[in-house]
Coordinates of N, CA and C and ligand atoms in Angstrom, one line a residue:
M1 N 2.3 35.4 -21.5 CA 2.6 33.9 -21.0 C 2.9 33.1 -22.4
E2 N 4.1 32.3 -22.4 CA 4.2 31.4 -23.4 C 3.5 30.2 -23.1
R3 N 3.1 29.7 -24.2 CA 2.4 28.2 -23.8 C 2.7 27.4 -25.3
L4 N 2.6 26.2 -25.0 CA 2.8 25.1 -26.1 C 1.6 25.6 -27.1
P5 N 2.1 25.4 -28.4 CA 1.0 25.8 -29.5 C -0.1 24.8 -29.5
D6 N 0.1 23.7 -28.9 CA -1.0 22.7 -29.0 C -1.7 22.8 -27.7
T7 N -1.6 23.9 -26.8 CA -2.3 23.7 -25.6 C -3.3 25.0 -25.9
E8 N -3.2 25.9 -26.6 CA -3.6 27.1 -26.6 C -5.2 26.9 -26.8
E9 N -5.7 25.9 -27.5 CA -7.3 25.8 -27.7 C -7.9 25.5 -26.2
A10 N -7.1 24.7 -25.4 CA -7.8 23.9 -24.3 C -7.4 25.1 -23.1
V11 N -6.7 26.0 -23.2 CA -6.0 26.8 -22.2 C -6.9 28.3 -22.3
T12 N -7.3 28.8 -21.3 CA -7.8 30.1 -21.4 C -7.5 30.9 -20.2
D13 N -7.9 32.3 -20.3 CA -7.3 33.1 -19.0 C -7.8 32.7 -17.8
R14 N -9.0 31.8 -17.8 CA -9.6 31.4 -16.5 C -8.6 30.5 -15.7
D15 N -7.6 30.0 -16.5 CA -6.7 29.0 -16.0 C -5.6 29.5 -15.5
V16 N -5.7 30.3 -14.6 CA -4.3 31.1 -13.9 C -3.2 29.9 -13.4
R17 N -3.7 28.8 -13.3 CA -2.7 27.8 -13.0 C -1.6 27.4 -14.3
F18 N -2.0 27.9 -15.4 CA -1.0 27.8 -16.4 C 0.1 28.7 -16.5
D19 N 1.2 28.3 -16.2 CA 2.3 29.3 -16.2 C 3.7 28.4 -16.8
Y20 N 3.2 27.5 -17.7 CA 4.3 26.6 -18.5 C 5.2 27.5 -19.3
R21 N 6.3 27.1 -19.4 CA 7.2 28.0 -20.2 C 8.3 27.0 -20.7
G22 N 8.0 25.6 -20.6 CA 9.0 24.7 -21.2 C 8.9 24.7 -22.8
D23 N 9.7 23.6 -23.2 CA 9.9 23.5 -24.6 C 8.9 22.5 -25.4
G24 N 8.3 22.0 -24.5 CA 7.1 21.3 -25.2 C 7.2 19.8 -25.2
T25 N 8.6 19.3 -25.0 CA 8.8 17.7 -25.1 C 8.0 17.1 -24.1
A26 N 7.9 15.8 -24.1 CA 7.2 15.1 -23.1 C 7.9 15.3 -21.7
E27 N 9.1 15.2 -21.7 CA 10.0 15.3 -20.5 C 9.8 16.7 -19.8
E28 N 9.8 17.7 -20.6 CA 9.5 19.1 -20.1 C 8.2 19.3 -19.4
V29 N 7.3 18.7 -20.3 CA 5.8 18.9 -19.7 C 5.8 18.0 -18.4
L30 N 6.3 16.8 -18.3 CA 6.2 16.2 -17.1 C 7.0 16.8 -15.8
R31 N 8.3 17.4 -16.3 CA 9.1 18.3 -15.1 C 8.3 19.3 -14.7
W32 N 7.6 20.1 -15.5 CA 6.8 21.3 -15.0 C 5.6 20.8 -14.1
A33 N 5.0 19.6 -14.6 CA 3.7 19.3 -13.7 C 4.1 18.7 -12.4
L34 N 5.1 17.9 -12.4 CA 5.5 17.1 -11.1 C 6.1 18.3 -10.2
E35 N 7.0 19.2 -10.9 CA 7.3 20.2 -9.7 C 6.2 21.2 -9.4
K36 N 5.2 21.2 -10.1 CA 4.1 22.2 -9.6 C 3.2 21.3 -8.9
F37 N 2.8 20.0 -9.2 CA 1.5 19.5 -8.4 C 1.9 18.4 -7.5
H38 N 3.1 17.7 -7.4 CA 3.3 16.7 -6.5 C 3.2 17.0 -5.3
P39 N 2.8 16.4 -4.2 CA 2.1 14.8 -4.5 C 0.7 14.8 -4.9
N40 N 0.0 15.7 -5.2 CA -1.4 15.9 -5.7 C -1.5 15.8 -7.3
I41 N -0.5 14.6 -7.9 CA -0.5 14.2 -9.3 C -0.1 12.9 -9.4
A42 N -0.7 12.2 -10.3 CA -0.2 10.8 -10.5 C -0.4 10.4 -11.8
V43 N 0.5 9.3 -12.2 CA 0.3 9.0 -13.6 C -0.6 7.7 -13.7
A44 N -1.6 8.0 -14.7 CA -2.5 6.7 -15.0 C -1.8 5.7 -16.0
C45 N -1.9 4.6 -15.2 CA -1.0 3.4 -16.1 C -2.0 2.5 -16.5
S46 N -1.9 1.9 -17.7 CA -2.8 0.7 -18.0 C -1.8 -0.3 -18.4
F47 N -0.6 -0.3 -18.2 CA 0.6 -1.1 -18.3 C 0.6 -1.9 -19.9
Q48 N 0.8 -0.8 -20.7 CA 0.9 -1.2 -21.9 C 2.5 -1.3 -22.3
H49 N 3.1 -0.2 -21.4 CA 4.5 0.3 -21.8 C 4.9 1.2 -20.6
A50 N 6.1 1.4 -20.4 CA 6.6 2.2 -19.1 C 7.2 3.5 -19.6
V51 N 7.0 4.0 -20.7 CA 7.6 5.1 -21.3 C 7.4 6.4 -20.3
L52 N 6.1 6.7 -20.0 CA 5.8 7.9 -19.0 C 6.7 7.6 -17.8
I53 N 6.3 6.4 -17.1 CA 6.9 6.3 -15.7 C 8.4 6.3 -15.8
D54 N 9.2 5.7 -16.9 CA 10.3 5.9 -17.1 C 10.9 7.4 -17.0
M55 N 10.3 8.2 -17.6 CA 10.4 9.8 -17.8 C 10.1 10.2 -16.4
A56 N 9.1 9.7 -15.7 CA 8.7 10.4 -14.4 C 9.5 10.3 -13.2
V57 N 10.0 9.0 -13.2 CA 10.7 8.8 -12.0 C 12.1 9.4 -12.1
K58 N 12.7 9.5 -13.5 CA 13.8 10.4 -13.3 C 13.9 11.9 -12.8
I59 N 12.7 12.3 -13.0 CA 12.3 13.8 -12.3 C 11.9 13.4 -10.7
R60 N 11.0 12.6 -10.5 CA 10.6 12.2 -9.1 C 10.7 10.8 -8.9
P61 N 11.5 10.2 -8.0 CA 11.4 8.9 -7.9 C 10.3 8.5 -7.0
D62 N 9.9 9.3 -6.5 CA 8.6 9.1 -5.6 C 7.2 9.4 -6.5
V63 N 7.3 9.4 -7.7 CA 6.2 9.7 -8.4 C 4.9 8.8 -8.1
R64 N 3.6 9.2 -8.1 CA 2.7 8.3 -7.8 C 2.2 7.7 -9.0
V65 N 1.7 6.7 -9.1 CA 1.1 5.8 -10.2 C -0.1 4.9 -9.6
F66 N -1.1 5.2 -10.6 CA -2.4 4.5 -10.2 C -2.8 3.8 -11.3
S67 N -3.6 2.7 -10.9 CA -4.2 2.0 -12.4 C -5.8 1.4 -11.9
I68 N -6.5 1.1 -12.8 CA -7.8 0.6 -12.7 C -8.0 -0.9 -13.1
D69 N -8.0 -1.7 -11.8 CA -8.3 -3.2 -12.2 C -9.8 -3.5 -12.3
T70 N -10.2 -3.5 -13.7 CA -11.6 -3.7 -14.1 C -12.1 -5.2 -13.6
G71 N -11.2 -6.0 -13.4 CA -11.5 -7.3 -12.9 C -11.8 -8.3 -14.3
R72 N -11.3 -7.7 -15.6 CA -11.2 -8.5 -16.7 C -10.0 -8.2 -17.4
L73 N -8.9 -7.8 -16.8 CA -7.8 -7.6 -17.5 C -7.0 -8.9 -17.9
P74 N -6.2 -8.7 -18.9 CA -5.4 -9.9 -19.3 C -4.3 -10.1 -18.5
E75 N -3.8 -11.6 -18.3 CA -2.6 -11.7 -17.6 C -1.4 -11.1 -17.6
D76 N -1.2 -10.7 -18.9 CA 0.0 -10.0 -19.6 C 0.1 -8.5 -18.9
T77 N -1.0 -8.2 -18.7 CA -1.0 -6.7 -18.0 C -0.6 -6.8 -16.6
Y78 N -1.1 -7.8 -15.8 CA -0.5 -7.9 -14.4 C 1.1 -8.2 -14.4
E79 N 1.5 -8.9 -15.3 CA 2.8 -9.2 -15.4 C 3.7 -7.9 -15.8
C80 N 3.1 -7.1 -16.6 CA 3.6 -5.8 -16.8 C 3.8 -5.0 -15.8
A81 N 2.7 -4.9 -15.1 CA 2.7 -4.2 -13.7 C 3.5 -4.6 -12.7
R82 N 3.6 -6.0 -12.4 CA 4.7 -6.2 -11.7 C 6.1 -6.1 -12.1
D83 N 6.5 -6.0 -13.6 CA 7.7 -5.7 -14.0 C 8.1 -4.4 -13.6
I84 N 7.1 -3.7 -13.8 CA 7.2 -2.0 -13.6 C 7.5 -1.7 -12.3
E85 N 6.8 -2.4 -11.3 CA 7.2 -2.2 -9.8 C 8.5 -2.6 -9.6
C86 N 8.9 -3.8 -10.1 CA 10.3 -4.2 -9.8 C 11.3 -3.2 -10.5
R87 N 11.3 -2.8 -11.5 CA 12.0 -2.0 -12.2 C 12.3 -0.6 -11.6
F88 N 11.2 0.0 -11.3 CA 11.2 1.4 -11.0 C 11.2 1.5 -9.4
G89 N 10.5 0.5 -8.7 CA 10.7 0.6 -7.3 C 9.2 1.5 -6.9
V90 N 8.1 1.8 -7.9 CA 7.1 2.4 -7.5 C 6.0 1.3 -6.9
K91 N 5.1 2.1 -6.0 CA 4.1 1.2 -5.7 C 2.8 1.6 -6.2
I92 N 2.0 0.6 -6.8 CA 1.1 0.9 -7.8 C -0.4 1.3 -6.8
E93 N -0.9 2.2 -6.9 CA -2.3 2.6 -6.3 C -3.4 1.9 -7.1
W94 N -3.9 0.8 -6.7 CA -5.0 -0.1 -7.7 C -6.3 0.5 -7.1
Y95 N -7.2 0.7 -8.1 CA -8.6 0.8 -7.9 C -9.5 0.0 -8.5
F96 N -10.6 -0.6 -7.9 CA -11.4 -1.6 -8.2 C -12.9 -1.1 -8.3
P97 N -13.5 -1.6 -9.3 CA -15.0 -1.3 -9.3 C -15.9 -1.6 -8.1
R98 N -16.8 -1.0 -7.7 CA -17.8 -1.2 -6.4 C -18.2 -2.5 -6.8
H99 N -18.1 -3.5 -6.0 CA -18.4 -4.9 -6.2 C -19.9 -5.1 -6.3
K100 N -20.9 -4.2 -5.6 CA -22.4 -4.4 -5.7 C -22.8 -4.0 -7.1
A101 N -22.2 -2.9 -7.7 CA -22.6 -2.6 -9.1 C -22.2 -3.7 -10.0
V102 N -20.8 -4.2 -9.9 CA -20.7 -5.3 -10.9 C -21.8 -6.6 -10.7
E103 N -21.8 -7.0 -9.2 CA -22.8 -8.1 -9.3 C -24.1 -7.8 -9.9
E104 N -24.6 -6.6 -9.7 CA -25.9 -6.2 -10.1 C -26.2 -6.4 -11.7
M105 N -25.0 -5.7 -12.2 CA -24.8 -5.7 -13.8 C -24.9 -7.2 -14.2
M106 N -24.0 -8.2 -13.4 CA -23.7 -9.3 -14.1 C -25.1 -10.3 -13.9
H107 N -25.8 -10.1 -12.6 CA -27.0 -10.7 -12.4 C -28.1 -10.2 -13.6
R108 N -28.2 -9.0 -13.8 CA -29.2 -8.7 -14.6 C -29.0 -8.9 -16.2
N109 N -27.7 -8.6 -16.6 CA -27.4 -8.7 -18.1 C -26.4 -9.9 -18.5
G110 N -25.9 -10.6 -17.6 CA -24.9 -11.7 -18.0 C -23.5 -11.2 -18.3
P111 N -22.7 -12.2 -18.6 CA -21.2 -11.8 -18.5 C -20.8 -11.0 -19.8
L112 N -21.5 -11.2 -21.0 CA -21.0 -10.7 -22.1 C -21.9 -9.5 -22.7
S113 N -22.6 -8.8 -21.6 CA -23.6 -7.7 -22.2 C -23.1 -6.6 -23.2
F114 N -21.9 -6.3 -22.7 CA -21.2 -5.4 -23.4 C -21.1 -5.4 -25.1
R115 N -21.3 -6.7 -25.5 CA -21.2 -7.0 -27.0 C -22.8 -6.9 -27.4
E116 N -23.8 -6.4 -26.8 CA -25.1 -6.5 -27.2 C -25.4 -5.1 -27.9
S117 N -25.0 -4.0 -27.1 CA -25.4 -2.8 -27.5 C -24.2 -1.7 -27.0
L118 N -24.4 -0.6 -27.9 CA -23.3 0.4 -27.4 C -23.8 0.9 -25.8
D119 N -24.9 1.0 -25.2 CA -25.4 1.7 -24.2 C -25.0 0.3 -23.2
A120 N -24.9 -0.9 -23.4 CA -24.6 -1.9 -22.6 C -23.1 -1.8 -22.3
R121 N -22.4 -1.6 -23.3 CA -20.9 -1.6 -23.3 C -20.4 -0.5 -22.4
R122 N -21.2 0.8 -22.7 CA -20.8 1.9 -21.8 C -21.3 1.8 -20.3
E123 N -22.2 1.0 -20.3 CA -22.6 0.7 -18.8 C -21.3 -0.2 -18.2
C124 N -20.9 -1.0 -18.9 CA -19.8 -1.9 -18.2 C -18.8 -0.9 -18.0
C125 N -18.3 -0.3 -18.9 CA -17.3 0.9 -18.9 C -17.4 1.8 -17.6
A126 N -18.6 2.0 -17.5 CA -18.9 3.5 -16.5 C -18.7 2.6 -15.2
I127 N -19.1 1.6 -15.1 CA -19.1 0.6 -13.8 C -17.7 0.3 -13.5
R128 N -17.0 -0.5 -14.4 CA -15.7 -1.0 -14.1 C -14.5 0.0 -14.3
K129 N -14.7 1.0 -15.1 CA -13.6 2.2 -15.4 C -13.9 3.4 -14.9
V130 N -15.0 4.0 -15.2 CA -15.1 5.4 -15.2 C -15.4 5.7 -13.4
E131 N -16.3 4.9 -12.9 CA -16.6 5.2 -11.3 C -15.2 5.2 -10.5
P132 N -14.4 4.1 -10.6 CA -13.0 3.7 -10.1 C -12.1 5.1 -10.6
L133 N -12.2 5.5 -11.6 CA -11.3 6.5 -12.1 C -11.6 7.7 -11.4
N134 N -13.1 8.1 -11.2 CA -13.4 9.5 -10.4 C -12.8 9.3 -8.9
R135 N -12.9 8.1 -8.4 CA -12.5 8.1 -7.1 C -10.9 8.3 -7.0
A136 N -10.3 7.7 -7.9 CA -8.6 7.9 -8.2 C -8.4 9.2 -8.4
L137 N -9.3 9.8 -8.9 CA -8.8 11.6 -9.3 C -9.4 12.5 -8.1
S138 N -10.0 12.0 -7.4 CA -10.7 12.9 -6.2 C -9.3 13.0 -5.4
G139 N -9.2 14.4 -5.2 CA -8.1 14.8 -4.4 C -7.0 15.3 -4.9
L140 N -6.7 14.8 -6.5 CA -5.8 15.2 -7.1 C -5.8 16.6 -7.7
D141 N -4.6 17.4 -7.9 CA -4.9 18.6 -8.8 C -4.5 18.2 -10.3
A142 N -3.9 17.2 -10.6 CA -3.6 16.8 -11.8 C -3.3 15.3 -12.1
W143 N -3.6 15.0 -13.5 CA -3.1 13.5 -13.7 C -2.6 13.5 -15.0
I144 N -1.7 12.4 -15.2 CA -0.9 12.1 -16.4 C -1.3 11.0 -17.3
T145 N -1.5 11.3 -18.5 CA -1.9 9.9 -19.2 C -1.2 9.7 -20.5
G146 N -1.3 8.6 -21.1 CA -0.6 8.3 -22.2 C -1.4 8.3 -23.6
V147 N -2.3 9.0 -23.5 CA -3.2 9.5 -24.6 C -2.4 10.1 -25.6
R148 N -2.6 9.4 -26.9 CA -1.9 9.9 -28.2 C -2.8 10.1 -29.3
R149 N -2.6 11.2 -29.9 CA -3.4 11.6 -31.0 C -3.8 10.4 -32.1
E150 N -2.8 10.0 -32.5 CA -2.8 8.8 -33.6 C -3.8 7.8 -33.3
Q151 N -3.9 7.5 -32.0 CA -4.8 6.3 -31.4 C -6.1 6.1 -32.4
N152 N -6.8 7.2 -32.2 CA -8.1 7.1 -32.7 C -8.6 8.4 -33.1
V153 N -9.8 8.5 -34.0 CA -10.2 9.9 -34.4 C -10.9 10.6 -33.2
T154 N -11.3 9.8 -32.0 CA -11.6 10.4 -30.8 C -10.7 11.3 -30.3
R155 N -9.1 10.8 -30.5 CA -8.3 11.5 -29.9 C -7.3 12.5 -30.6
A156 N -8.0 12.9 -31.7 CA -7.0 13.5 -32.6 C -6.5 15.0 -32.4
T157 N -7.4 15.6 -31.5 CA -7.1 16.8 -31.1 C -6.6 17.1 -29.7
V158 N -6.2 15.9 -28.8 CA -5.9 16.1 -27.6 C -4.9 17.0 -27.4
A159 N -4.4 17.9 -26.5 CA -3.4 18.9 -26.4 C -2.6 18.1 -25.1
K160 N -1.4 18.6 -25.1 CA -0.7 18.2 -24.0 C -0.8 18.5 -22.7
I161 N -1.6 19.9 -22.7 CA -2.0 20.1 -21.3 C -3.4 20.5 -21.4
E162 N -4.3 20.1 -20.6 CA -5.8 20.4 -20.7 C -6.3 20.6 -19.4
I163 N -7.3 21.2 -19.2 CA -8.1 21.4 -18.2 C -9.1 20.4 -18.3
D164 N -9.3 19.4 -17.4 CA -10.2 18.2 -17.4 C -11.6 18.7 -16.9
D165 N -12.5 19.3 -17.5 CA -13.7 19.6 -16.9 C -14.8 18.4 -16.6
A166 N -14.5 17.2 -17.0 CA -15.0 16.2 -16.6 C -14.8 15.5 -15.1
H167 N -13.7 16.2 -14.6 CA -13.2 15.7 -13.4 C -12.8 17.0 -12.5
G168 N -13.9 17.9 -12.6 CA -13.8 19.0 -11.5 C -12.8 19.8 -11.8
G169 N -12.4 20.0 -13.1 CA -11.7 21.1 -13.8 C -10.0 20.9 -13.2
I170 N -9.8 19.6 -12.9 CA -8.1 19.7 -12.6 C -7.3 19.5 -13.7
V171 N -6.0 19.4 -13.9 CA -5.1 19.5 -15.0 C -4.9 18.0 -15.5
K172 N -4.9 18.1 -16.8 CA -4.8 16.6 -17.5 C -3.5 16.9 -18.3
L173 N -2.6 16.1 -18.1 CA -1.5 16.2 -18.9 C -1.2 15.0 -19.8
N174 N -1.2 15.2 -21.2 CA -0.8 13.9 -22.3 C 0.3 14.1 -22.8
P175 N 1.4 14.1 -22.2 CA 2.7 14.2 -22.8 C 3.3 13.6 -23.9
L176 N 2.8 12.6 -24.2 CA 3.0 11.6 -25.4 C 2.0 11.9 -26.5
S177 N 1.1 12.9 -26.3 CA -0.1 12.9 -27.5 C 0.5 13.4 -28.9
D178 N 1.7 13.8 -28.9 CA 2.3 13.9 -30.5 C 3.3 13.0 -30.8
W179 N 3.4 11.7 -30.0 CA 4.1 10.5 -30.2 C 3.4 9.5 -31.2
S180 N 4.0 8.9 -32.1 CA 3.6 7.7 -32.9 C 3.9 6.3 -32.0
Y181 N 3.2 5.7 -32.5 CA 3.2 4.1 -32.0 C 4.6 3.6 -32.2
D182 N 5.5 4.0 -33.4 CA 6.8 3.6 -33.8 C 7.8 4.3 -32.8
R183 N 7.6 5.4 -32.4 CA 8.4 6.1 -31.5 C 8.2 5.7 -30.0
I184 N 7.1 5.1 -29.6 CA 6.9 4.6 -28.5 C 7.8 3.3 -28.4
R185 N 7.7 2.5 -29.5 CA 8.3 1.2 -29.5 C 9.9 1.4 -29.5
S186 N 10.4 2.5 -30.3 CA 11.8 2.8 -30.2 C 12.3 3.0 -28.8
Y187 N 11.4 3.9 -28.2 CA 12.0 4.4 -26.8 C 12.0 3.1 -25.9
V188 N 11.0 2.2 -25.8 CA 11.0 1.2 -25.2 C 12.2 0.3 -25.5
R189 N 12.5 0.1 -26.6 CA 13.6 -0.7 -26.9 C 15.1 -0.2 -26.7
E190 N 15.1 1.2 -26.9 CA 16.4 2.0 -26.5 C 16.8 2.0 -25.0
H191 N 15.7 2.2 -24.1 CA 15.8 2.0 -22.6 C 15.6 0.8 -21.9
R192 N 15.2 -0.2 -22.9 CA 15.0 -1.6 -22.4 C 14.1 -1.8 -21.2
L193 N 12.8 -1.0 -21.5 CA 11.7 -1.0 -20.5 C 10.8 -2.0 -20.5
P194 N 10.3 -2.3 -19.5 CA 9.0 -3.3 -19.5 C 8.2 -3.1 -20.3
Y195 N 7.3 -3.9 -21.1 CA 6.2 -3.7 -21.9 C 5.3 -4.8 -21.7
N196 N 4.0 -4.5 -22.1 CA 3.0 -5.7 -22.1 C 3.3 -6.6 -23.4
T197 N 3.5 -7.9 -23.0 CA 3.8 -8.9 -23.9 C 2.7 -9.3 -25.1
L198 N 1.5 -8.7 -24.8 CA 0.7 -9.0 -25.7 C 1.1 -8.2 -27.2
F199 N 1.9 -7.1 -27.1 CA 2.4 -6.4 -28.3 C 3.1 -7.4 -29.1
E200 N 3.6 -8.4 -28.4 CA 4.4 -9.4 -29.3 C 3.4 -10.4 -30.0
K201 N 2.1 -10.3 -29.8 CA 1.2 -11.1 -30.3 C 0.4 -10.4 -31.2
G202 N 0.6 -9.2 -31.6 CA -0.1 -8.4 -32.6 C -1.1 -7.3 -32.1
Y203 N -1.1 -7.1 -30.8 CA -1.9 -6.2 -30.2 C -1.1 -4.8 -30.4
T204 N -2.0 -3.8 -30.3 CA -1.3 -2.3 -30.5 C -2.2 -1.5 -29.6
S205 N -3.0 -2.0 -28.7 CA -3.6 -1.2 -27.8 C -4.3 -2.2 -26.9
I206 N -4.2 -2.2 -25.6 CA -4.5 -3.1 -24.6 C -5.6 -2.7 -23.5
G207 N -6.5 -3.3 -23.5 CA -7.6 -2.9 -22.2 C -8.0 -4.3 -21.8
C208 N -9.4 -4.2 -21.5 CA -9.8 -5.7 -21.1 C -9.8 -6.8 -21.9
A209 N -9.3 -7.9 -21.3 CA -9.0 -9.2 -22.1 C -10.4 -9.4 -23.1
C210 N -11.7 -9.3 -22.7 CA -12.6 -9.7 -23.5 C -13.2 -8.6 -24.4
C211 N -12.5 -7.4 -24.3 CA -12.8 -6.5 -25.5 C -11.6 -6.0 -26.3
T212 N -10.5 -6.7 -26.3 CA -9.4 -6.4 -27.0 C -8.9 -7.6 -27.8
R213 N -8.5 -7.3 -29.1 CA -7.9 -8.4 -29.8 C -6.8 -7.9 -30.6
A214 N -6.0 -8.8 -31.2 CA -4.8 -8.3 -32.0 C -5.4 -7.4 -33.3
V215 N -4.6 -6.8 -33.7 CA -5.0 -6.0 -35.0 C -4.3 -6.7 -36.2
K216 N -5.1 -6.6 -37.7 CA -4.5 -7.0 -38.7 C -3.6 -5.8 -39.2
P217 N -2.6 -6.3 -40.3 CA -1.8 -5.4 -40.9 C -2.5 -4.3 -41.6
G218 N -2.3 -3.0 -41.2 CA -2.8 -2.0 -41.8 C -4.1 -1.2 -41.2
E219 N -4.3 -1.9 -39.9 CA -5.5 -1.7 -39.1 C -5.0 -0.3 -38.3
D220 N -5.9 0.5 -37.7 CA -5.7 1.5 -36.8 C -5.2 0.9 -35.6
S221 N -4.4 1.5 -34.9 CA -3.8 1.0 -33.5 C -4.9 0.5 -32.6
R222 N -6.1 1.4 -32.6 CA -7.2 0.7 -31.8 C -8.5 0.1 -32.3
A223 N -8.0 -0.2 -33.6 CA -8.8 -1.4 -34.1 C -9.2 -2.4 -33.3
G224 N -8.5 -2.8 -32.5 CA -8.7 -4.3 -31.9 C -9.5 -3.9 -30.4
R225 N -9.6 -2.5 -30.2 CA -10.8 -2.4 -29.1 C -12.1 -2.3 -29.5
W226 N -13.0 -3.1 -28.7 CA -14.3 -3.1 -29.2 C -14.5 -3.2 -30.5
W227 N -13.8 -4.1 -31.2 CA -13.7 -4.3 -32.8 C -15.1 -4.4 -33.5
W228 N -16.2 -4.6 -32.6 CA -17.4 -4.7 -33.2 C -18.2 -3.2 -33.4
E229 N -17.5 -2.2 -32.7 CA -18.1 -0.8 -33.0 C -17.5 0.2 -33.8
H230 N -18.0 1.2 -34.1 CA -17.4 2.1 -35.2 C -16.5 2.8 -34.4
P231 N -15.5 3.4 -35.4 CA -14.3 4.1 -34.5 C -14.7 5.1 -33.7
E232 N -15.8 6.0 -34.0 CA -16.1 7.0 -33.4 C -16.6 7.0 -32.0
Y233 N -17.1 5.6 -31.5 CA -17.6 5.3 -30.4 C -16.4 4.6 -29.5
K234 N -15.1 4.6 -30.0 CA -14.2 3.7 -29.2 C -13.5 4.4 -28.2
E235 N -14.3 4.6 -27.2 CA -13.8 5.4 -26.0 C -14.6 4.7 -24.7
C236 N -13.9 4.5 -23.7 CA -14.4 3.8 -22.5 C -15.2 4.7 -21.4
G237 N -14.7 6.1 -21.8 CA -15.3 7.0 -20.8 C -14.0 7.7 -19.9
L238 N -13.0 7.2 -20.0 CA -12.0 7.5 -19.2 C -11.4 8.8 -19.7
H239 N -11.4 9.0 -21.2 CA -11.0 10.2 -21.7 C -12.0 10.9 -22.6
A240 N -13.2 10.4 -22.7 CA -14.2 11.1 -23.2 C -14.7 12.3 -22.7
R241 N -15.0 13.3 -23.5 CA -15.5 14.5 -22.8 C -16.9 14.7 -22.9
N242 N -17.8 13.9 -23.5 CA -19.1 14.2 -23.7 C -20.1 13.0 -23.1
W243 N -19.6 12.1 -22.3 CA -20.3 11.4 -21.6 C -19.8 10.8 -20.3
Q244 N -20.6 10.4 -19.2 CA -20.0 10.1 -18.0 C -20.9 9.2 -17.4
I245 N -20.4 8.6 -16.2 CA -21.4 7.7 -15.6 C -22.5 8.5 -14.9
Ligands
SF4_301 FE1 -16.5 -3.9 -19.8 FE2 -15.2 -4.3 -22.1 FE3 -15.4 -1.8 -21.1 FE4 -13.6 -3.7 -19.7 S1 -13.6 -2.7 -21.8 S2 -15.2 -2.2 -18.8 S3 -15.2 -5.6 -20.0 S4 -16.9 -3.0 -21.8

C-alpha cells in the first residue's frame, strides 16, 4: 500500500480504511477523502480564510462545512462566514456551547476567568469549544481541518491523514499541514477568496476575540493566541491529543 510519507507514523495496519494512493497534495488528499467519506465528512472552519473550502467545493459542491460559535467570536469572523456562504453557496452547520454550562461558569468564575490560570482557560475552551466539537463530529467518519505544522510547537508533527483517537477513531485530514502562512496568503490572493479582515490588522491566527491579538513583527503566527501562556500550552483542545473535556 502506498502512503504519504508524512502519514506513516499515524497510520498502522489496524487502519484498514487507509487506501490512499494520491500524490500528497492538499487537493489530492481532499479528493480521496471526499470521494471516500461524503456525506459523513465535513470541513471544520474557523473563518480565517477559504482555502480548504475553495478546494473542496471544486470536488464536491455540496461539501459539508461546520463551525463552532463560542459566543465570543470577533465581528470580522462572522463577516468572513457570511462572505464564504455567499461565494460558495455552502450552508454552514453551526454548533454552540450548552447554555447551562456557560451560565454556570460565568456565575462561578466571572467573564474573564480564562486569564487567571491554565486550568480556568482550559475549562472555558472545554465548555465553549470542545464539547460542541464532540457533538459536531458525532456521526461523522472523517473531518477536515486547516491545521498547519508551522503554526506552533504543538502542531509540528501533524500528518495529513491521521486517526483521531480523541474522537472515536474517525479519520482526521489536515491537507494544509505542510503549507506556510505565505502560501496561504498567495492562494487567497490568486483565487480572490474571502478571508478574515483581521489579517489586515496584524492578526495571523484568529480565535475568540478576548483571547486573540495582533502579533508583532518576528513573532510566531500563534503568538497572538492566549498571549499570556507558554507556547507549549497554546491549544484549545480541538486538536490536542492529550487532554479533553
Ligand atoms: Fe474561552 Fe478564550 Fe478558549 Fe474562547 S479561546 S473558549 S474565550 S478560553
